[in-house]
mmCIF file of C-alpha atoms in Angstrom:
data_model
loop_
_atom_site.group_PDB
_atom_site.id
_atom_site.type_symbol
_atom_site.label_atom_id
_atom_site.label_comp_id
_atom_site.label_asym_id
_atom_site.label_seq_id
_atom_site.Cartn_x
_atom_site.Cartn_y
_atom_site.Cartn_z
ATOM 1 C CA UNK P 11 0.007 0.009 -0.003
ATOM 2 C CA UNK P 12 1.382 3.401 -0.949
ATOM 3 C CA UNK P 13 1.706 6.429 1.282
ATOM 4 C CA UNK P 14 -1.338 8.570 2.148
ATOM 5 C CA UNK P 15 -1.104 12.259 1.207
ATOM 6 C CA UNK P 16 -0.841 13.228 4.894
ATOM 7 C CA UNK P 17 2.371 11.158 5.202
ATOM 8 C CA UNK P 18 4.419 12.769 2.461
ATOM 9 C CA UNK P 19 5.112 16.511 2.545
ATOM 10 C CA UNK P 20 6.490 16.902 -0.959
ATOM 11 C CA UNK P 21 7.513 20.603 -0.534
ATOM 12 C CA UNK P 22 9.499 19.660 2.579
ATOM 13 C CA UNK P 23 11.233 16.786 0.799
ATOM 14 C CA UNK P 24 11.987 18.998 -2.225
ATOM 15 C CA UNK P 25 13.476 21.685 0.034
ATOM 16 C CA UNK P 26 15.767 19.179 1.716
ATOM 17 C CA UNK P 27 16.883 17.726 -1.593
ATOM 18 C CA UNK P 28 17.507 21.213 -3.018
ATOM 19 C CA UNK P 29 19.895 21.865 -0.112
ATOM 20 C CA UNK P 30 22.070 18.873 -1.032
ATOM 21 C CA UNK P 31 21.689 18.894 -4.812
ATOM 22 C CA UNK P 32 25.253 20.090 -5.347
ATOM 23 C CA UNK P 33 26.731 17.384 -3.115
ATOM 24 C CA UNK P 34 27.852 14.267 -4.957
ATOM 25 C CA UNK P 35 29.459 12.178 -2.168
ATOM 26 C CA UNK P 36 26.974 10.017 -0.280
ATOM 27 C CA UNK P 37 28.725 10.888 2.987
ATOM 28 C CA UNK P 38 28.402 14.599 2.395
ATOM 29 C CA UNK P 39 24.705 14.199 1.612
ATOM 30 C CA UNK P 40 24.119 12.111 4.746
ATOM 31 C CA UNK P 41 25.970 14.712 6.832
ATOM 32 C CA UNK P 42 23.852 17.610 5.608
ATOM 33 C CA UNK P 43 20.502 15.736 5.754
ATOM 34 C CA UNK P 44 21.116 14.186 9.167
ATOM 35 C CA UNK P 45 22.044 17.636 10.552
ATOM 36 C CA UNK P 46 18.743 19.000 9.258
ATOM 37 C CA UNK P 47 16.800 16.706 11.657
ATOM 38 C CA UNK P 48 18.782 17.387 14.840
ATOM 39 C CA UNK P 49 16.304 18.336 17.552
ATOM 40 C CA UNK P 50 13.361 16.593 15.897
ATOM 41 C CA UNK P 51 11.274 14.553 18.404
ATOM 42 C CA UNK P 52 11.787 10.904 19.239
ATOM 43 C CA UNK P 53 8.709 8.817 18.438
ATOM 44 C CA UNK P 54 8.158 5.538 20.245
ATOM 45 C CA UNK P 55 6.135 3.865 17.483
ATOM 46 C CA UNK P 56 6.473 5.801 14.229
ATOM 47 C CA UNK P 57 5.337 3.042 11.870
ATOM 48 C CA UNK P 58 1.875 1.689 11.117
ATOM 49 C CA UNK P 59 1.477 -2.084 11.035
ATOM 50 C CA UNK P 60 1.664 -5.223 13.172
ATOM 51 C CA UNK P 61 0.949 -8.925 13.030
ATOM 52 C CA UNK P 62 -2.789 -8.049 13.113
ATOM 53 C CA UNK P 63 -2.849 -4.527 11.573
ATOM 54 C CA UNK P 64 -2.127 -4.024 7.857
ATOM 55 C CA UNK P 65 1.233 -2.418 7.144
ATOM 56 C CA UNK P 66 1.337 1.042 5.603
ATOM 57 C CA UNK P 67 4.432 2.706 4.172
ATOM 58 C CA UNK P 68 5.012 5.619 6.550
ATOM 59 C CA UNK P 69 7.035 8.484 5.071
ATOM 60 C CA UNK P 70 6.431 11.263 7.622
ATOM 61 C CA UNK P 71 9.508 13.311 8.617
ATOM 62 C CA UNK P 72 8.191 14.948 11.752
ATOM 63 C CA UNK P 73 9.830 12.569 14.214
ATOM 64 C CA UNK P 74 11.724 9.285 14.350
ATOM 65 C CA UNK P 75 12.911 6.330 16.323
ATOM 66 C CA UNK P 76 16.549 5.292 15.852
ATOM 67 C CA UNK P 77 15.850 3.032 12.873
ATOM 68 C CA UNK P 78 13.468 5.337 11.002
ATOM 69 C CA UNK P 79 15.865 8.233 11.424
ATOM 70 C CA UNK P 80 18.670 6.293 9.709
ATOM 71 C CA UNK P 81 16.296 4.935 7.042
ATOM 72 C CA UNK P 82 14.850 8.379 6.237
ATOM 73 C CA UNK P 83 18.260 10.056 6.001
ATOM 74 C CA UNK P 84 19.639 7.248 3.826
ATOM 75 C CA UNK P 85 16.624 7.274 1.543
ATOM 76 C CA UNK P 86 16.830 11.073 1.113
ATOM 77 C CA UNK P 87 20.623 10.917 0.502
ATOM 78 C CA UNK P 88 20.020 8.467 -2.369
ATOM 79 C CA UNK P 89 17.204 10.539 -3.910
ATOM 80 C CA UNK P 90 16.902 13.449 -6.304
ATOM 81 C CA UNK P 91 13.069 13.658 -6.209
ATOM 82 C CA UNK P 92 10.285 13.131 -3.683
ATOM 83 C CA UNK P 93 9.151 10.073 -5.643
ATOM 84 C CA UNK P 94 12.677 8.696 -5.518
ATOM 85 C CA UNK P 95 12.773 9.210 -1.766
ATOM 86 C CA UNK P 96 9.605 7.159 -1.260
ATOM 87 C CA UNK P 97 10.915 4.397 -3.528
ATOM 88 C CA UNK P 98 14.237 4.325 -1.689
ATOM 89 C CA UNK P 99 12.537 4.167 1.673
ATOM 90 C CA UNK P 100 10.404 1.236 0.576
ATOM 91 C CA UNK P 101 13.434 -0.696 -0.621
ATOM 92 C CA UNK P 102 15.436 0.051 2.519
ATOM 93 C CA UNK P 103 12.737 -0.789 5.023
ATOM 94 C CA UNK P 104 11.295 -3.983 3.494
ATOM 95 C CA UNK P 105 12.880 -7.146 2.214
ATOM 96 C CA UNK P 106 12.554 -7.057 -1.568
ATOM 97 C CA UNK P 107 10.719 -3.728 -1.246
ATOM 98 C CA UNK P 108 7.448 -5.443 -0.424
ATOM 99 C CA UNK P 109 5.358 -3.341 1.931
ATOM 100 C CA UNK P 110 4.224 -6.001 4.343
ATOM 101 C CA UNK P 111 4.738 -6.229 8.104
ATOM 102 C CA UNK P 112 6.330 -9.662 7.846
ATOM 103 C CA UNK P 113 8.731 -8.312 5.208
ATOM 104 C CA UNK P 114 9.758 -5.340 7.351
ATOM 105 C CA UNK P 115 13.387 -5.543 8.504
ATOM 106 C CA UNK P 116 12.473 -5.814 12.199
ATOM 107 C CA UNK P 117 15.853 -7.159 13.239
ATOM 108 C CA UNK P 118 18.937 -5.173 12.291
ATOM 109 C CA UNK P 119 20.931 -8.228 11.197
ATOM 110 C CA UNK P 120 18.210 -8.764 8.571
ATOM 111 C CA UNK P 121 18.242 -5.036 7.743
ATOM 112 C CA UNK P 122 21.962 -5.180 7.050
ATOM 113 C CA UNK P 123 21.828 -8.428 5.109
ATOM 114 C CA UNK P 124 18.896 -7.367 2.902
ATOM 115 C CA UNK P 125 20.246 -3.878 2.173
ATOM 116 C CA UNK P 126 23.674 -5.270 1.340
ATOM 117 C CA UNK P 127 22.056 -7.724 -1.081
ATOM 118 C CA UNK P 128 20.216 -4.780 -2.671
ATOM 119 C CA UNK P 129 23.503 -2.876 -3.103
ATOM 120 C CA UNK P 130 22.440 -0.082 -0.743
ATOM 121 C CA UNK P 131 25.087 -0.668 1.937
ATOM 122 C CA UNK P 132 28.227 -2.699 2.515
ATOM 123 C CA UNK P 133 29.079 -4.356 5.817
ATOM 124 C CA UNK P 134 32.543 -3.185 6.927
ATOM 125 C CA UNK P 135 32.718 -5.111 10.180
ATOM 126 C CA UNK P 136 36.074 -6.833 10.148
ATOM 127 C CA UNK P 137 39.639 -6.939 11.502
ATOM 128 C CA UNK P 138 41.032 -6.946 15.025
ATOM 129 C CA UNK P 139 38.600 -7.220 17.900
ATOM 130 C CA UNK P 140 36.001 -9.092 15.911
ATOM 131 C CA UNK P 141 33.658 -11.226 18.065
ATOM 132 C CA UNK P 142 30.769 -13.523 17.207
ATOM 133 C CA UNK P 143 27.726 -14.198 19.339
ATOM 134 C CA UNK P 144 24.888 -16.628 18.687
ATOM 135 C CA UNK P 145 21.455 -15.183 19.330
ATOM 136 C CA UNK P 146 17.891 -16.520 19.176
ATOM 137 C CA UNK P 147 15.797 -13.508 18.171
ATOM 138 C CA UNK P 148 12.278 -13.539 19.619
ATOM 139 C CA UNK P 149 11.445 -10.023 20.885
ATOM 140 C CA UNK P 150 9.110 -9.079 17.969
ATOM 141 C CA UNK P 151 5.659 -10.435 18.845
ATOM 142 C CA UNK P 152 4.114 -12.258 15.901
ATOM 143 C CA UNK P 153 7.413 -13.023 14.187
ATOM 144 C CA UNK P 154 8.811 -16.552 14.421
ATOM 145 C CA UNK P 155 12.020 -16.895 16.416
ATOM 146 C CA UNK P 156 15.221 -17.134 14.383
ATOM 147 C CA UNK P 157 18.792 -18.088 15.155
ATOM 148 C CA UNK P 158 21.528 -15.722 13.981
ATOM 149 C CA UNK P 159 25.218 -15.165 14.504
ATOM 150 C CA UNK P 160 26.092 -11.552 15.254
ATOM 151 C CA UNK P 161 29.563 -10.344 14.201
ATOM 152 C CA UNK P 162 30.774 -7.095 15.795
ATOM 153 C CA UNK P 163 33.978 -5.364 16.878
ATOM 154 C CA UNK P 164 34.626 -4.819 20.592
ATOM 155 C CA UNK P 165 34.126 -1.142 21.362
ATOM 156 C CA UNK P 166 37.655 -0.574 22.653
ATOM 157 C CA UNK P 167 39.131 -1.956 19.478
ATOM 158 C CA UNK P 168 36.579 -0.025 17.407
ATOM 159 C CA UNK P 169 37.773 3.233 18.947
ATOM 160 C CA UNK P 170 41.404 2.302 18.317
ATOM 161 C CA UNK P 171 40.492 1.997 14.614
ATOM 162 C CA UNK P 172 37.963 4.821 14.489
ATOM 163 C CA UNK P 173 40.067 6.573 11.805
ATOM 164 C CA UNK P 174 38.860 3.894 9.410
ATOM 165 C CA UNK P 175 35.310 5.278 9.624
ATOM 166 C CA UNK P 176 33.915 7.738 7.090
ATOM 167 C CA UNK P 177 31.248 10.390 7.353
ATOM 168 C CA UNK P 178 27.906 8.752 6.574
ATOM 169 C CA UNK P 179 28.789 5.354 8.007
ATOM 170 C CA UNK P 180 26.082 3.593 9.977
ATOM 171 C CA UNK P 181 26.940 2.170 13.417
ATOM 172 C CA UNK P 182 24.819 -0.655 14.813
ATOM 173 C CA UNK P 183 25.372 -1.436 18.498
ATOM 174 C CA UNK P 184 25.185 -5.148 19.271
ATOM 175 C CA UNK P 185 23.126 -6.185 22.265
ATOM 176 C CA UNK P 186 24.389 -8.305 25.146
ATOM 177 C CA UNK P 187 20.886 -9.921 25.391
ATOM 178 C CA UNK P 188 20.625 -13.513 24.123
ATOM 179 C CA UNK P 189 17.341 -12.803 22.300
ATOM 180 C CA UNK P 190 18.250 -9.523 20.535
ATOM 181 C CA UNK P 191 20.870 -8.686 17.904
ATOM 182 C CA UNK P 192 21.122 -4.881 17.977
ATOM 183 C CA UNK P 193 19.771 -2.415 20.557
ATOM 184 C CA UNK P 194 20.509 0.911 18.813
ATOM 185 C CA UNK P 195 21.695 2.477 15.559
ATOM 186 C CA UNK P 196 22.985 5.867 14.454
ATOM 187 C CA UNK P 197 25.006 7.766 11.846
ATOM 188 C CA UNK P 198 28.698 8.633 12.149
ATOM 189 C CA UNK P 199 30.083 12.010 11.111
ATOM 190 C CA UNK P 200 33.734 13.042 11.222
ATOM 191 C CA UNK P 201 33.963 16.510 12.815
ATOM 192 C CA UNK P 202 37.406 18.111 13.098
ATOM 193 C CA UNK P 203 39.499 15.594 15.033
ATOM 194 C CA UNK P 204 36.658 13.466 16.423
ATOM 195 C CA UNK P 205 33.768 11.260 15.309
ATOM 196 C CA UNK P 206 30.259 12.175 16.382
ATOM 197 C CA UNK P 207 27.143 10.066 16.521
ATOM 198 C CA UNK P 208 23.815 11.409 15.258
ATOM 199 C CA UNK P 209 20.866 9.359 16.405
ATOM 200 C CA UNK P 210 17.270 9.466 17.630
ATOM 201 C CA UNK P 211 17.713 8.980 21.389
ATOM 202 C CA UNK P 212 14.780 7.713 23.436
ATOM 203 C CA UNK P 213 16.438 8.865 26.701
ATOM 204 C CA UNK P 214 16.681 12.458 25.449
ATOM 205 C CA UNK P 215 13.428 12.528 23.534
ATOM 206 C CA UNK P 216 14.874 13.846 20.294
ATOM 207 C CA UNK P 217 17.460 13.471 17.528
ATOM 208 C CA UNK P 218 20.874 14.435 18.957
ATOM 209 C CA UNK P 219 24.534 14.685 18.100
ATOM 210 C CA UNK P 220 27.177 13.573 20.621
ATOM 211 C CA UNK P 221 30.727 12.293 20.691
ATOM 212 C CA UNK P 222 30.938 8.657 19.728
ATOM 213 C CA UNK P 223 33.509 7.966 22.473
ATOM 214 C CA UNK P 224 31.103 9.189 25.183
ATOM 215 C CA UNK P 225 28.234 7.116 23.862
ATOM 216 C CA UNK P 226 30.364 3.981 23.849
ATOM 217 C CA UNK P 227 31.614 4.653 27.355
ATOM 218 C CA UNK P 228 28.096 5.011 28.762
ATOM 219 C CA UNK P 229 26.523 1.982 27.094
ATOM 220 C CA UNK P 230 27.099 -1.708 27.611
ATOM 221 C CA UNK P 231 27.260 -3.717 24.357
ATOM 222 C CA UNK P 232 28.766 -6.727 22.705
ATOM 223 C CA UNK P 233 30.381 -4.570 20.047
ATOM 224 C CA UNK P 234 29.857 -2.292 17.025
ATOM 225 C CA UNK P 235 28.771 -3.287 13.551
ATOM 226 C CA UNK P 236 29.953 -0.839 10.882
ATOM 227 C CA UNK P 237 28.013 -0.449 7.631
ATOM 228 C CA UNK P 238 28.853 1.884 4.752
ATOM 229 C CA UNK P 239 26.146 3.308 2.418
ATOM 230 C CA UNK P 240 26.749 2.953 -1.302
ATOM 231 C CA UNK P 241 25.766 5.304 -4.139
ATOM 232 C CA UNK P 242 23.205 4.179 -6.662
ATOM 233 C CA UNK P 243 24.517 2.799 -9.976
ATOM 234 C CA UNK P 244 26.565 5.396 -11.821
ATOM 235 C CA UNK P 245 27.065 7.466 -8.687
ATOM 236 C CA UNK P 246 23.847 9.464 -9.194
ATOM 237 C CA UNK P 247 20.946 9.991 -6.823
ATOM 238 C CA UNK P 248 17.659 8.378 -7.834
#
């Protein structure tokens, strides 16, 4: 099912895309677009759909949870038109682009796998400090449990190699829980001599920017999964 008119504010989307039209690098576009939404409210349940309620493609930009913030910024960064933004969002959020609750990428390991298969991102989690954890994912009510192996880099080692990150990279923070793969996600931006994290933070009620080092120090996790967005074919926005 396509978006309702109340979901998509085309003038707003066109204004955002006009601001980044001269930027060719995907990282530069993600930097500018993610900055635009700093201060926007955190929404607990921004999407419409469940195991018993029909799914609807939600494209509103008035507020986000951590996943919809990343999805919306990435979809805009890959777009040149409002229609392209909606199409990108559909492909990013759902396996095969099929708008169906059971095809939504509820778990972030599936999000990464499906978007890498679609050529939208590339998993860059590798090297020293790599750890693997087996998880049985069962926290989404109505979805069958699934067994996965979560590969991440320990946070101390990740910070030792933080210079390998690029502006626009996506950081997924692996959970220590045995029934969950990832507990949070955000965008990385290189700012002067440090790396900052932009993310929709439930604890602060809005989209924020903060130093990555401080976030890692405050939060317990199994490790960090690093994913790098890719340009569309030919290096052009859709």
